[in-house]
């Protein structure tokens, strides 16, 4: 917990993801490797785009998430390569509170902690986490606001709409009209490949992103290459 300004408080809550967890270097990580994009829409007058990607990870339903973004890459013929890795602490809650009163911040924090205990993020070593990923494709501009190209979602693995999920599910209200096509892995330390279709405000495809995701947990059993082959999604 630290103060950013006189009236802004930053709170980081890091949740243990297992009985013996964890040193700082052993905490579970959501690792996204953003590889490349194709058919990125031309947002600039020269027919290209300075494309970058914003990743929002957390409890999107209650507007509690952490934000990270990639570098901006100029597209060529609608294609670009980032080859960039983005990491989040898996199951971490990031909140900024704009309160002039520390007392208000304390009671708000207490409500957050009670909420997360109720949602039981520690169940089954943390793979029951109900946090999702929102992906926004943007175009960087210098003399005006950045252009928004479109977005997509990768929902948590225990989502009731995930056909691979056979465990007890959590019902979600967030983005209830959004097609649930992509889901986070259901296993630790297994890299999965995704081709994410970005949709614009009209619901039309606005490019595709190629990326991989792995839930890194140094305390979980290491998956063999044979097991990886069985679980790996085709890109």
Tab-separated table of N, CA and C in Angstrom, residues 14-31 87-91 125-126 188-189 214-222:
chain	number	residue	atom	x	y	z
A	14	UNK	N	-1.854	-9.223	-3.004
A	14	UNK	CA	-1.308	-10.414	-3.641
A	14	UNK	C	-1.764	-11.619	-2.833
A	15	UNK	N	-2.461	-12.527	-3.499
A	15	UNK	CA	-3.075	-13.656	-2.815
A	15	UNK	C	-2.216	-14.891	-2.942
A	16	UNK	N	-2.024	-15.608	-1.828
A	16	UNK	CA	-1.323	-16.880	-1.893
A	16	UNK	C	-2.106	-17.873	-2.721
A	17	UNK	N	-1.397	-18.659	-3.547
A	17	UNK	CA	-2.050	-19.586	-4.444
A	17	UNK	C	-1.778	-21.036	-4.084
A	18	UNK	N	-1.432	-21.301	-2.856
A	18	UNK	CA	-1.192	-22.658	-2.424
A	18	UNK	C	-0.735	-22.642	-0.983
A	19	UNK	N	-0.727	-23.806	-0.351
A	19	UNK	CA	-0.440	-23.872	1.076
A	19	UNK	C	0.973	-23.411	1.399
A	20	UNK	N	1.941	-23.670	0.513
A	20	UNK	CA	3.324	-23.343	0.819
A	20	UNK	C	3.836	-22.149	0.023
A	21	UNK	N	2.954	-21.470	-0.713
A	21	UNK	CA	3.337	-20.344	-1.542
A	21	UNK	C	3.701	-19.167	-0.646
A	22	UNK	N	4.668	-18.371	-0.892
A	22	UNK	CA	5.544	-18.365	-2.029
A	22	UNK	C	6.614	-17.323	-1.750
A	23	UNK	N	7.798	-17.482	-2.306
A	23	UNK	CA	8.734	-16.373	-2.359
A	23	UNK	C	8.329	-15.490	-3.525
A	24	UNK	N	8.902	-14.292	-3.585
A	24	UNK	CA	8.493	-13.349	-4.624
A	24	UNK	C	8.702	-13.907	-6.017
A	25	UNK	N	9.758	-14.678	-6.227
A	25	UNK	CA	10.051	-15.228	-7.543
A	25	UNK	C	9.251	-16.491	-7.845
A	26	UNK	N	8.501	-16.994	-6.882
A	26	UNK	CA	7.756	-18.237	-7.069
A	26	UNK	C	6.254	-18.024	-7.218
A	27	UNK	N	5.816	-16.771	-7.139
A	27	UNK	CA	4.380	-16.521	-7.218
A	27	UNK	C	3.859	-16.854	-8.615
A	28	UNK	N	2.676	-17.447	-8.716
A	28	UNK	CA	2.115	-17.799	-10.025
A	28	UNK	C	1.956	-16.579	-10.925
A	29	UNK	N	2.249	-16.767	-12.191
A	29	UNK	CA	2.255	-15.670	-13.161
A	29	UNK	C	1.410	-16.039	-14.367
A	30	UNK	N	0.619	-15.097	-14.846
A	30	UNK	CA	-0.046	-15.211	-16.132
A	30	UNK	C	0.873	-14.575	-17.170
A	31	UNK	N	1.449	-15.388	-18.037
A	31	UNK	CA	2.441	-14.906	-19.011
A	31	UNK	C	1.836	-14.943	-20.415
A	87	UNK	N	3.425	-9.884	-18.462
A	87	UNK	CA	3.176	-10.753	-17.313
A	87	UNK	C	2.320	-10.052	-16.266
A	88	UNK	N	1.403	-10.831	-15.676
A	88	UNK	CA	0.610	-10.396	-14.534
A	88	UNK	C	0.777	-11.420	-13.420
A	89	UNK	N	0.725	-10.978	-12.174
A	89	UNK	CA	0.623	-11.925	-11.072
A	89	UNK	C	-0.755	-12.582	-11.143
A	90	UNK	N	-0.785	-13.898	-11.220
A	90	UNK	CA	-2.037	-14.620	-11.380
A	90	UNK	C	-2.866	-14.527	-10.103
A	91	UNK	N	-4.104	-14.033	-10.230
A	91	UNK	CA	-4.973	-13.879	-9.081
A	91	UNK	C	-4.729	-12.629	-8.282
A	125	UNK	N	-5.569	-24.423	-5.434
A	125	UNK	CA	-4.292	-23.877	-5.852
A	125	UNK	C	-4.391	-22.669	-6.750
A	126	UNK	N	-5.539	-21.994	-6.801
A	126	UNK	CA	-5.643	-20.760	-7.549
A	126	UNK	C	-6.195	-20.910	-8.946
A	188	UNK	N	-1.535	-25.728	-15.019
A	188	UNK	CA	-0.314	-24.959	-14.797
A	188	UNK	C	0.752	-25.373	-15.812
A	189	UNK	N	1.585	-24.405	-16.187
A	189	UNK	CA	2.824	-24.656	-16.938
A	189	UNK	C	2.602	-25.323	-18.292
A	214	UNK	N	0.619	-18.935	-20.867
A	214	UNK	CA	0.952	-20.014	-19.939
A	214	UNK	C	0.763	-19.490	-18.526
A	215	UNK	N	0.169	-20.309	-17.658
A	215	UNK	CA	0.046	-20.006	-16.234
A	215	UNK	C	1.248	-20.637	-15.539
A	216	UNK	N	2.212	-19.807	-15.183
A	216	UNK	CA	3.481	-20.293	-14.640
A	216	UNK	C	3.359	-20.456	-13.128
A	217	UNK	N	3.624	-21.670	-12.656
A	217	UNK	CA	3.613	-21.952	-11.222
A	217	UNK	C	4.769	-22.895	-10.931
A	218	UNK	N	5.815	-22.370	-10.285
A	218	UNK	CA	7.022	-23.154	-10.043
A	218	UNK	C	6.803	-24.262	-9.018
A	219	UNK	N	5.687	-24.201	-8.286
A	219	UNK	CA	5.418	-25.222	-7.283
A	219	UNK	C	4.512	-26.330	-7.814
A	220	UNK	N	4.022	-26.153	-9.041
A	220	UNK	CA	3.153	-27.181	-9.627
A	220	UNK	C	4.008	-28.205	-10.362
A	221	UNK	N	3.496	-29.417	-10.560
A	221	UNK	CA	4.245	-30.443	-11.289
A	221	UNK	C	4.565	-29.989	-12.709
A	222	UNK	N	5.750	-30.358	-13.189
A	222	UNK	CA	6.158	-30.025	-14.541
A	222	UNK	C	5.472	-30.973	-15.522
